PDB file of C-alpha atoms in Angstrom:
ATOM      1  CA  MET N   1      28.613 -14.331   3.714  1.00 40.00           C
ATOM      2  CA  ILE N   2      25.375 -16.169   4.321  1.00 45.00           C
ATOM      3  CA  SER N   3      24.211 -17.173   7.750  1.00 48.00           C
ATOM      4  CA  MET N   4      20.898 -18.153   9.300  1.00 53.00           C
ATOM      5  CA  VAL N   5      19.144 -15.851  11.725  1.00 54.00           C
ATOM      6  CA  THR N   6      16.366 -17.623  13.572  1.00 58.00           C
ATOM      7  CA  ASN N   7      15.884 -15.067  16.292  1.00 78.00           C
ATOM      8  CA  GLY N   8      12.701 -13.071  15.686  1.00 81.00           C
ATOM      9  CA  PHE N   9      13.852 -10.341  18.029  1.00 85.00           C
ATOM     10  CA  GLN N  10      17.057  -9.861  16.008  1.00 87.00           C
ATOM     11  CA  LEU N  11      15.005  -9.575  12.820  1.00 89.00           C
ATOM     12  CA  LEU N  12      12.716  -6.991  14.404  1.00 91.00           C
ATOM     13  CA  LEU N  13      15.750  -5.080  15.668  1.00 92.00           C
ATOM     14  CA  ASN N  14      17.251  -5.084  12.168  1.00 93.00           C
ATOM     15  CA  TYR N  15      14.078  -3.587  10.679  1.00 94.00           C
ATOM     16  CA  ILE N  16      13.823  -0.951  13.420  1.00 95.00           C
ATOM     17  CA  VAL N  17      17.489   0.006  12.946  1.00 95.00           C
ATOM     18  CA  SER N  18      17.010   0.231   9.185  1.00 95.00           C
ATOM     19  CA  ILE N  19      13.929   2.460   9.567  1.00 95.00           C
ATOM     20  CA  ILE N  20      15.645   4.763  12.078  1.00 96.00           C
ATOM     21  CA  VAL N  21      18.821   5.022   9.956  1.00 95.00           C
ATOM     22  CA  CYS N  22      16.906   5.812   6.761  1.00 94.00           C
ATOM     23  CA  ILE N  23      14.807   8.488   8.494  1.00 95.00           C
ATOM     24  CA  VAL N  24      17.865  10.115  10.104  1.00 95.00           C
ATOM     25  CA  VAL N  25      19.835  10.094   6.837  1.00 95.00           C
ATOM     26  CA  ALA N  26      16.820  11.419   4.913  1.00 94.00           C
ATOM     27  CA  LEU N  27      16.501  14.287   7.391  1.00 94.00           C
ATOM     28  CA  ALA N  28      20.229  14.961   7.097  1.00 95.00           C
ATOM     29  CA  LEU N  29      19.759  15.151   3.304  1.00 93.00           C
ATOM     30  CA  LYS N  30      17.132  17.879   3.902  1.00 90.00           C
ATOM     31  CA  LEU N  31      14.085  15.801   3.011  1.00 90.00           C
ATOM     32  CA  PRO N  32      11.038  16.965   4.998  1.00 91.00           C
ATOM     33  CA  LEU N  33       9.961  14.732   7.908  1.00 90.00           C
ATOM     34  CA  VAL N  34       6.353  14.447   6.717  1.00 88.00           C
ATOM     35  CA  PRO N  35       4.637  15.374   3.427  1.00 88.00           C
ATOM     36  CA  GLU N  36       2.588  18.576   3.337  1.00 84.00           C
ATOM     37  CA  LYS N  37      -1.085  18.416   4.274  1.00 82.00           C
ATOM     38  CA  PRO N  38      -3.448  17.007   3.168  1.00 84.00           C
ATOM     39  CA  VAL N  39      -1.041  14.094   3.177  1.00 82.00           C
ATOM     40  CA  ARG N  40      -3.288  11.864   1.049  1.00 82.00           C
ATOM     41  CA  ASN N  41      -2.958  14.282  -1.891  1.00 81.00           C
ATOM     42  CA  SER N  42       0.751  14.978  -1.455  1.00 85.00           C
ATOM     43  CA  TRP N  43       3.428  13.835  -3.911  1.00 86.00           C
ATOM     44  CA  THR N  44       6.341  15.085  -1.813  1.00 86.00           C
ATOM     45  CA  ASN N  45       8.991  12.535  -0.900  1.00 89.00           C
ATOM     46  CA  SER N  46       9.696  12.736   2.813  1.00 90.00           C
ATOM     47  CA  ALA N  47      11.627  10.974   5.544  1.00 91.00           C
ATOM     48  CA  ILE N  48       8.679   8.878   6.740  1.00 91.00           C
ATOM     49  CA  TYR N  49       7.232   8.157   3.286  1.00 87.00           C
ATOM     50  CA  PRO N  50       8.390   6.466   1.088  1.00 89.00           C
ATOM     51  CA  THR N  51      11.949   6.113   2.469  1.00 93.00           C
ATOM     52  CA  PRO N  52      11.217   3.414   5.116  1.00 94.00           C
ATOM     53  CA  ILE N  53       9.077   1.474   2.611  1.00 94.00           C
ATOM     54  CA  PHE N  54      12.164   1.031   0.431  1.00 94.00           C
ATOM     55  CA  ALA N  55      14.382   0.220   3.417  1.00 95.00           C
ATOM     56  CA  MET N  56      11.992  -2.427   4.802  1.00 94.00           C
ATOM     57  CA  GLY N  57      11.123  -3.932   1.434  1.00 95.00           C
ATOM     58  CA  ILE N  58      14.692  -4.278   0.189  1.00 95.00           C
ATOM     59  CA  LEU N  59      15.893  -5.572   3.552  1.00 94.00           C
ATOM     60  CA  ALA N  60      13.068  -8.136   3.499  1.00 94.00           C
ATOM     61  CA  ILE N  61      14.177  -9.284   0.030  1.00 94.00           C
ATOM     62  CA  PHE N  62      17.747  -9.862   1.302  1.00 93.00           C
ATOM     63  CA  PHE N  63      16.543 -11.686   4.419  1.00 92.00           C
ATOM     64  CA  SER N  64      14.153 -13.809   2.363  1.00 91.00           C
ATOM     65  CA  PHE N  65      17.148 -15.090   0.415  1.00 91.00           C
ATOM     66  CA  ASN N  66      18.873 -15.858   3.743  1.00 88.00           C
ATOM     67  CA  ILE N  67      21.481 -13.166   3.091  1.00 86.00           C
ATOM     68  CA  TYR N  68      22.339 -11.622   6.450  1.00 86.00           C
ATOM     69  CA  TRP N  69      26.058 -10.798   6.055  1.00 85.00           C
ATOM     70  CA  ILE N  70      27.827  -9.758   9.275  1.00 85.00           C
ATOM     71  CA  TYR N  71      26.388  -9.029  12.735  1.00 84.00           C
ATOM     72  CA  ASP N  72      23.267 -11.112  11.963  1.00 84.00           C
ATOM     73  CA  GLY N  73      21.994  -8.620   9.408  1.00 87.00           C
ATOM     74  CA  LEU N  74      22.564  -5.459  11.414  1.00 91.00           C
ATOM     75  CA  ALA N  75      25.271  -4.099   9.087  1.00 93.00           C
ATOM     76  CA  LEU N  76      23.033  -4.824   6.098  1.00 94.00           C
ATOM     77  CA  ALA N  77      20.171  -2.972   7.805  1.00 94.00           C
ATOM     78  CA  VAL N  78      22.323   0.130   8.291  1.00 95.00           C
ATOM     79  CA  ILE N  79      23.680   0.093   4.716  1.00 95.00           C
ATOM     80  CA  ILE N  80      20.236  -0.397   3.168  1.00 95.00           C
ATOM     81  CA  GLY N  81      18.835   2.374   5.376  1.00 95.00           C
ATOM     82  CA  ILE N  82      21.494   4.785   4.100  1.00 95.00           C
ATOM     83  CA  LEU N  83      21.092   3.705   0.456  1.00 96.00           C
ATOM     84  CA  SER N  84      17.285   4.020   0.646  1.00 95.00           C
ATOM     85  CA  ALA N  85      17.542   7.620   1.827  1.00 94.00           C
ATOM     86  CA  LEU N  86      20.104   8.425  -0.898  1.00 95.00           C
ATOM     87  CA  PHE N  87      17.894   6.800  -3.530  1.00 94.00           C
ATOM     88  CA  VAL N  88      14.776   8.720  -2.492  1.00 93.00           C
ATOM     89  CA  LYS N  89      16.683  12.008  -2.376  1.00 92.00           C
ATOM     90  CA  TYR N  90      18.727  11.788  -5.591  1.00 92.00           C
ATOM     91  CA  PHE N  91      17.555   8.975  -7.900  1.00 91.00           C
ATOM     92  CA  PHE N  92      13.814   8.583  -7.266  1.00 90.00           C
ATOM     93  CA  TYR N  93      12.633  10.572 -10.281  1.00 89.00           C
ATOM     94  CA  TYR N  94      15.033   8.788 -12.647  1.00 89.00           C
ATOM     95  CA  ILE N  95      12.864   5.712 -12.168  1.00 87.00           C
ATOM     96  CA  PHE N  96       9.399   6.952 -11.234  1.00 86.00           C
ATOM     97  CA  PRO N  97       7.401   9.561 -13.159  1.00 81.00           C
ATOM     98  CA  ASN N  98       6.825  12.890 -11.420  1.00 78.00           C
ATOM     99  CA  PRO N  99       3.163  13.930 -11.897  1.00 74.00           C
ATOM    100  CA  ALA N 100       3.953  17.351 -10.388  1.00 66.00           C
ATOM    101  CA  GLU N 101       5.789  18.160 -13.646  1.00 67.00           C
ATOM    102  CA  ASN N 102       2.672  17.477 -15.709  1.00 60.00           C
ATOM    103  CA  ASP N 103      -0.186  19.931 -16.128  1.00 50.00           C
ATOM    104  CA  SER N 104      -2.737  17.407 -14.918  1.00 50.00           C
ATOM    105  CA  ILE N 105      -2.830  14.047 -13.163  1.00 48.00           C
ATOM    106  CA  ASP N 106      -4.964  12.549 -15.892  1.00 49.00           C
ATOM    107  CA  GLY N 107      -2.241  10.131 -16.879  1.00 47.00           C
ATOM    108  CA  GLY N 108       0.107  10.046 -19.810  1.00 45.00           C
ATOM    109  CA  ASP N 109      -2.321   8.938 -22.480  1.00 46.00           C
ATOM    110  CA  GLU N 110      -3.771  12.350 -23.173  1.00 43.00           C
ATOM    111  CA  SER N 111      -2.380  14.448 -25.958  1.00 36.00           C
TER     112      SER N 111
ATOM    113  CA  MET D   1     -10.465 -23.453  13.128  1.00 71.00           C
ATOM    114  CA  ASN D   2     -13.258 -24.625  10.861  1.00 86.00           C
ATOM    115  CA  MET D   3     -12.386 -23.571   7.314  1.00 88.00           C
ATOM    116  CA  ILE D   4     -15.787 -22.090   6.456  1.00 92.00           C
ATOM    117  CA  ILE D   5     -15.896 -19.980   9.641  1.00 93.00           C
ATOM    118  CA  GLY D   6     -12.290 -18.903   9.068  1.00 93.00           C
ATOM    119  CA  LEU D   7     -13.101 -17.948   5.489  1.00 94.00           C
ATOM    120  CA  ILE D   8     -16.105 -15.861   6.540  1.00 95.00           C
ATOM    121  CA  ILE D   9     -14.067 -14.019   9.192  1.00 95.00           C
ATOM    122  CA  ALA D  10     -11.172 -13.496   6.736  1.00 94.00           C
ATOM    123  CA  THR D  11     -13.592 -12.114   4.109  1.00 95.00           C
ATOM    124  CA  VAL D  12     -15.162  -9.651   6.551  1.00 95.00           C
ATOM    125  CA  VAL D  13     -11.786  -8.506   7.912  1.00 95.00           C
ATOM    126  CA  SER D  14     -10.304  -8.100   4.402  1.00 94.00           C
ATOM    127  CA  TRP D  15     -13.393  -6.197   3.236  1.00 94.00           C
ATOM    128  CA  LEU D  16     -13.225  -3.825   6.208  1.00 95.00           C
ATOM    129  CA  ASN D  17      -9.463  -3.353   5.825  1.00 93.00           C
ATOM    130  CA  PHE D  18      -9.476  -2.321   2.192  1.00 91.00           C
ATOM    131  CA  VAL D  19     -12.700  -0.298   2.247  1.00 93.00           C
ATOM    132  CA  ILE D  20     -11.735   1.656   5.387  1.00 94.00           C
ATOM    133  CA  VAL D  21      -8.153   2.337   4.263  1.00 93.00           C
ATOM    134  CA  ASP D  22      -9.164   3.269   0.706  1.00 91.00           C
ATOM    135  CA  THR D  23     -12.012   5.503   1.857  1.00 93.00           C
ATOM    136  CA  TYR D  24      -9.986   7.237   4.564  1.00 92.00           C
ATOM    137  CA  LEU D  25      -7.177   7.926   2.097  1.00 90.00           C
ATOM    138  CA  GLY D  26      -9.534   9.620  -0.312  1.00 87.00           C
ATOM    139  CA  LEU D  27     -10.309   7.214  -3.165  1.00 88.00           C
ATOM    140  CA  PRO D  28     -13.976   8.276  -3.381  1.00 90.00           C
ATOM    141  CA  GLU D  29     -13.050  11.974  -3.453  1.00 88.00           C
ATOM    142  CA  SER D  30     -11.713  12.269  -6.968  1.00 86.00           C
ATOM    143  CA  PRO D  31     -10.576  10.130  -9.900  1.00 87.00           C
ATOM    144  CA  GLY D  32      -6.784   9.779  -9.999  1.00 80.00           C
ATOM    145  CA  VAL D  33      -6.676   9.071 -13.735  1.00 81.00           C
ATOM    146  CA  LYS D  34      -8.980   9.531 -16.717  1.00 86.00           C
ATOM    147  CA  GLY D  35     -10.038   5.872 -16.673  1.00 86.00           C
ATOM    148  CA  ALA D  36     -11.297   6.139 -13.097  1.00 88.00           C
ATOM    149  CA  GLU D  37     -13.372   9.182 -14.068  1.00 89.00           C
ATOM    150  CA  ASN D  38     -14.942   7.278 -16.966  1.00 90.00           C
ATOM    151  CA  VAL D  39     -15.790   4.350 -14.681  1.00 91.00           C
ATOM    152  CA  GLY D  40     -17.348   6.701 -12.098  1.00 91.00           C
ATOM    153  CA  TYR D  41     -19.600   8.486 -14.612  1.00 92.00           C
ATOM    154  CA  SER D  42     -20.495   5.218 -16.334  1.00 92.00           C
ATOM    155  CA  ILE D  43     -21.652   3.709 -13.042  1.00 92.00           C
ATOM    156  CA  LYS D  44     -23.561   6.900 -12.188  1.00 90.00           C
ATOM    157  CA  LYS D  45     -25.354   6.665 -15.549  1.00 92.00           C
ATOM    158  CA  ARG D  46     -26.444   3.144 -14.630  1.00 91.00           C
ATOM    159  CA  GLY D  47     -28.018   4.317 -11.364  1.00 90.00           C
ATOM    160  CA  GLY D  48     -25.018   4.092  -9.060  1.00 89.00           C
ATOM    161  CA  ASP D  49     -23.298   6.603  -6.824  1.00 91.00           C
ATOM    162  CA  LEU D  50     -20.614   8.861  -8.330  1.00 92.00           C
ATOM    163  CA  SER D  51     -18.334   8.782  -5.284  1.00 92.00           C
ATOM    164  CA  GLY D  52     -18.571   4.989  -5.064  1.00 92.00           C
ATOM    165  CA  GLY D  53     -17.938   4.916  -8.821  1.00 92.00           C
ATOM    166  CA  PHE D  54     -14.712   6.897  -8.384  1.00 92.00           C
ATOM    167  CA  PHE D  55     -13.730   4.436  -5.642  1.00 92.00           C
ATOM    168  CA  GLN D  56     -14.293   1.541  -8.052  1.00 91.00           C
ATOM    169  CA  GLY D  57     -12.493   3.323 -10.869  1.00 91.00           C
ATOM    170  CA  ASN D  58      -9.504   4.117  -8.691  1.00 90.00           C
ATOM    171  CA  ILE D  59      -9.083   0.564  -7.384  1.00 89.00           C
ATOM    172  CA  LEU D  60      -9.470  -0.647 -10.955  1.00 87.00           C
ATOM    173  CA  CYS D  61      -6.833   1.711 -12.410  1.00 86.00           C
ATOM    174  CA  SER D  62      -4.054   1.401  -9.823  1.00 84.00           C
ATOM    175  CA  PRO D  63      -3.097  -1.007  -7.040  1.00 85.00           C
ATOM    176  CA  ASP D  64      -4.691   0.565  -3.954  1.00 87.00           C
ATOM    177  CA  ALA D  65      -5.539  -1.036  -0.625  1.00 88.00           C
ATOM    178  CA  SER D  66      -7.532  -3.768  -2.384  1.00 89.00           C
ATOM    179  CA  ALA D  67      -4.461  -4.974  -4.261  1.00 91.00           C
ATOM    180  CA  GLY D  68      -2.332  -4.268  -1.194  1.00 91.00           C
ATOM    181  CA  THR D  69      -4.580  -6.465   0.938  1.00 92.00           C
ATOM    182  CA  LEU D  70      -4.451  -9.316  -1.546  1.00 93.00           C
ATOM    183  CA  LEU D  71      -0.702  -9.079  -2.213  1.00 94.00           C
ATOM    184  CA  ALA D  72       0.121  -8.801   1.491  1.00 94.00           C
ATOM    185  CA  SER D  73      -1.886 -11.966   2.186  1.00 94.00           C
ATOM    186  CA  ILE D  74      -0.037 -13.756  -0.622  1.00 95.00           C
ATOM    187  CA  GLY D  75       3.305 -12.392   0.628  1.00 94.00           C
ATOM    188  CA  VAL D  76       2.694 -13.575   4.180  1.00 94.00           C
ATOM    189  CA  TYR D  77       1.544 -16.963   2.841  1.00 94.00           C
ATOM    190  CA  ILE D  78       4.796 -17.398   0.906  1.00 94.00           C
ATOM    191  CA  LEU D  79       7.459 -15.707   3.072  1.00 92.00           C
ATOM    192  CA  GLY D  80       5.875 -14.795   6.390  1.00 90.00           C
ATOM    193  CA  VAL D  81       5.794 -11.208   7.645  1.00 91.00           C
ATOM    194  CA  GLN D  82       8.754 -10.347   5.393  1.00 92.00           C
ATOM    195  CA  GLY D  83       6.599 -11.230   2.395  1.00 94.00           C
ATOM    196  CA  GLY D  84       4.131  -8.562   3.514  1.00 94.00           C
ATOM    197  CA  LEU D  85       6.907  -5.952   3.595  1.00 95.00           C
ATOM    198  CA  ILE D  86       8.036  -6.959   0.091  1.00 95.00           C
ATOM    199  CA  ALA D  87       4.396  -6.717  -1.030  1.00 94.00           C
ATOM    200  CA  ALA D  88       4.224  -3.154   0.341  1.00 94.00           C
ATOM    201  CA  LEU D  89       7.302  -2.197  -1.705  1.00 95.00           C
ATOM    202  CA  LEU D  90       5.919  -3.815  -4.869  1.00 94.00           C
ATOM    203  CA  VAL D  91       2.552  -2.109  -4.385  1.00 94.00           C
ATOM    204  CA  PHE D  92       4.308   1.232  -3.971  1.00 93.00           C
ATOM    205  CA  ILE D  93       6.248   0.707  -7.205  1.00 93.00           C
ATOM    206  CA  GLY D  94       3.035  -0.292  -8.986  1.00 91.00           C
ATOM    207  CA  ASN D  95       1.261   2.765  -7.623  1.00 89.00           C
ATOM    208  CA  ARG D  96       3.914   5.212  -8.753  1.00 89.00           C
ATOM    209  CA  LEU D  97       3.913   3.715 -12.244  1.00 86.00           C
ATOM    210  CA  CYS D  98       0.112   4.208 -12.324  1.00 83.00           C
ATOM    211  CA  ALA D  99       0.188   7.963 -11.462  1.00 80.00           C
ATOM    212  CA  ASP D 100      -0.904   7.299  -7.884  1.00 83.00           C
ATOM    213  CA  ASN D 101       0.982   8.562  -4.838  1.00 85.00           C
ATOM    214  CA  GLY D 102       0.592   5.170  -3.191  1.00 87.00           C
ATOM    215  CA  TYR D 103      -0.547   5.938   0.344  1.00 91.00           C
ATOM    216  CA  ALA D 104      -3.629   3.716   0.182  1.00 91.00           C
ATOM    217  CA  GLY D 105      -1.814   0.718  -1.296  1.00 92.00           C
ATOM    218  CA  VAL D 106       1.143   0.837   1.076  1.00 94.00           C
ATOM    219  CA  VAL D 107      -0.965   1.458   4.197  1.00 94.00           C
ATOM    220  CA  GLY D 108      -3.354  -1.320   3.132  1.00 93.00           C
ATOM    221  CA  SER D 109      -0.486  -3.783   2.647  1.00 94.00           C
ATOM    222  CA  LEU D 110       1.130  -2.954   5.974  1.00 94.00           C
ATOM    223  CA  THR D 111      -2.138  -3.101   7.964  1.00 95.00           C
ATOM    224  CA  MET D 112      -3.034  -6.388   6.261  1.00 94.00           C
ATOM    225  CA  THR D 113       0.401  -7.840   7.025  1.00 94.00           C
ATOM    226  CA  ALA D 114      -0.142  -7.022  10.717  1.00 95.00           C
ATOM    227  CA  ILE D 115      -3.708  -8.386  10.616  1.00 95.00           C
ATOM    228  CA  VAL D 116      -2.748 -11.677   8.912  1.00 94.00           C
ATOM    229  CA  PHE D 117       0.123 -12.117  11.369  1.00 93.00           C
ATOM    230  CA  ALA D 118      -2.165 -11.437  14.353  1.00 94.00           C
ATOM    231  CA  PHE D 119      -4.939 -13.733  13.094  1.00 93.00           C
ATOM    232  CA  SER D 120      -2.462 -16.577  12.515  1.00 91.00           C
ATOM    233  CA  PHE D 121      -2.403 -16.978  16.314  1.00 91.00           C
ATOM    234  CA  VAL D 122      -6.148 -17.761  16.392  1.00 90.00           C
ATOM    235  CA  GLY D 123      -5.961 -20.313  13.589  1.00 89.00           C
ATOM    236  CA  ILE D 124      -6.927 -18.214  10.549  1.00 92.00           C
ATOM    237  CA  SER D 125      -4.239 -18.945   7.991  1.00 92.00           C
ATOM    238  CA  PRO D 126      -2.962 -16.594   5.229  1.00 92.00           C
ATOM    239  CA  GLU D 127      -4.563 -18.734   2.490  1.00 92.00           C
ATOM    240  CA  MET D 128      -7.978 -18.048   4.046  1.00 94.00           C
ATOM    241  CA  PHE D 129      -7.233 -14.336   3.739  1.00 94.00           C
ATOM    242  CA  ILE D 130      -6.205 -14.761   0.086  1.00 94.00           C
ATOM    243  CA  CYS D 131      -9.511 -16.460  -0.675  1.00 95.00           C
ATOM    244  CA  GLY D 132     -11.397 -14.041   1.591  1.00 94.00           C
ATOM    245  CA  MET D 133      -9.955 -11.025  -0.221  1.00 93.00           C
ATOM    246  CA  VAL D 134     -10.968 -12.399  -3.611  1.00 94.00           C
ATOM    247  CA  ILE D 135     -14.523 -12.812  -2.285  1.00 94.00           C
ATOM    248  CA  ALA D 136     -14.398  -9.319  -0.732  1.00 93.00           C
ATOM    249  CA  ILE D 137     -13.367  -7.704  -4.027  1.00 92.00           C
ATOM    250  CA  PHE D 138     -16.028  -9.754  -5.826  1.00 93.00           C
ATOM    251  CA  THR D 139     -18.754  -8.269  -3.600  1.00 92.00           C
ATOM    252  CA  ILE D 140     -17.617  -4.766  -4.585  1.00 90.00           C
ATOM    253  CA  GLN D 141     -16.612  -5.179  -8.218  1.00 88.00           C
ATOM    254  CA  GLY D 142     -18.371  -8.281  -9.440  1.00 88.00           C
ATOM    255  CA  ILE D 143     -22.042  -8.464  -8.438  1.00 89.00           C
ATOM    256  CA  TYR D 144     -24.092  -5.273  -8.920  1.00 90.00           C
ATOM    257  CA  HIS D 145     -22.327  -1.935  -9.312  1.00 89.00           C
ATOM    258  CA  PRO D 146     -25.232   0.448  -8.527  1.00 90.00           C
ATOM    259  CA  ALA D 147     -25.843  -1.172  -5.112  1.00 92.00           C
ATOM    260  CA  SER D 148     -22.183  -1.562  -4.154  1.00 92.00           C
ATOM    261  CA  THR D 149     -21.337   2.029  -5.157  1.00 92.00           C
ATOM    262  CA  LYS D 150     -24.271   3.375  -3.126  1.00 92.00           C
ATOM    263  CA  LEU D 151     -22.872   1.563  -0.084  1.00 93.00           C
ATOM    264  CA  LEU D 152     -19.380   2.901  -0.816  1.00 92.00           C
ATOM    265  CA  GLY D 153     -20.809   6.400  -1.240  1.00 92.00           C
ATOM    266  CA  ARG D 154     -22.522   6.155   2.146  1.00 93.00           C
ATOM    267  CA  ILE D 155     -19.265   5.046   3.773  1.00 93.00           C
ATOM    268  CA  ALA D 156     -17.452   7.928   2.026  1.00 92.00           C
ATOM    269  CA  LYS D 157     -20.003  10.389   3.469  1.00 92.00           C
ATOM    270  CA  ALA D 158     -19.463   8.935   6.955  1.00 93.00           C
ATOM    271  CA  PHE D 159     -15.698   9.472   6.579  1.00 90.00           C
ATOM    272  CA  GLY D 160     -16.123  12.997   5.144  1.00 89.00           C
ATOM    273  CA  ARG D 161     -14.593  11.895   1.839  1.00 86.00           C
ATOM    274  CA  TYR D 162     -17.591  12.357  -0.483  1.00 87.00           C
ATOM    275  CA  THR D 163     -16.734  13.769  -3.879  1.00 85.00           C
ATOM    276  CA  ASP D 164     -17.341  17.394  -4.939  1.00 84.00           C
ATOM    277  CA  TYR D 165     -17.680  16.346  -8.590  1.00 82.00           C
ATOM    278  CA  GLU D 166     -21.134  16.389 -10.199  1.00 78.00           C
TER     279      GLU D 166
END
């Protein structure tokens, strides 16, 4: 179902709901809340990074195509929040390389 | 707003955004990949600063806040604030595929999305930020590496992010 949402407040609410849902689900899946310190050198997936980045980005893609589904996008926000947390917990390293498995971070070109 | 004035402001804001975010998140500290290390030592050999060289190498080898700033501006220009959020996701994906954990790129995209949105109320449009960011990157990467890396090295020292490499 496609409908138009013109209310900026509703859009903001959808993003906030999606972020909260993905963080709560990520915590329930035993992901840490924040990466270990120093955060800038950490490769650990956590509830606040990168889970909400996926939730916001994918939700923005749906909304950009004017796909809001029911409840003016709220249901979509919840579903994408849950799926983002599941993806980061279980499927992340099927798609992205894990440098922690390598001996160095000098990239994959070295023999 | 006058286009030239808007462009100058957009260039300065973009420059500050990507240099501050990249420096704070540790780009001048160490090279993330072998290519960044080569760039850093090459610039040092030509009279530049090693820490600034690592900064240049890192923004060259993976999409950090510089790319995030540019892509967020383009995203907001095309799709509004939602375009900035999509840009942050794309930058993150690009980062992870380039052996980078992606903090600088994602933070840079999100801060730039907020900045472009805020400045749209005072008449500075996203296209000015796109052009401004290209000019900002040109001042760092395109004019004279020894001078620009010395400036970046000084900023890194001020942020406590100077490299331990020699």
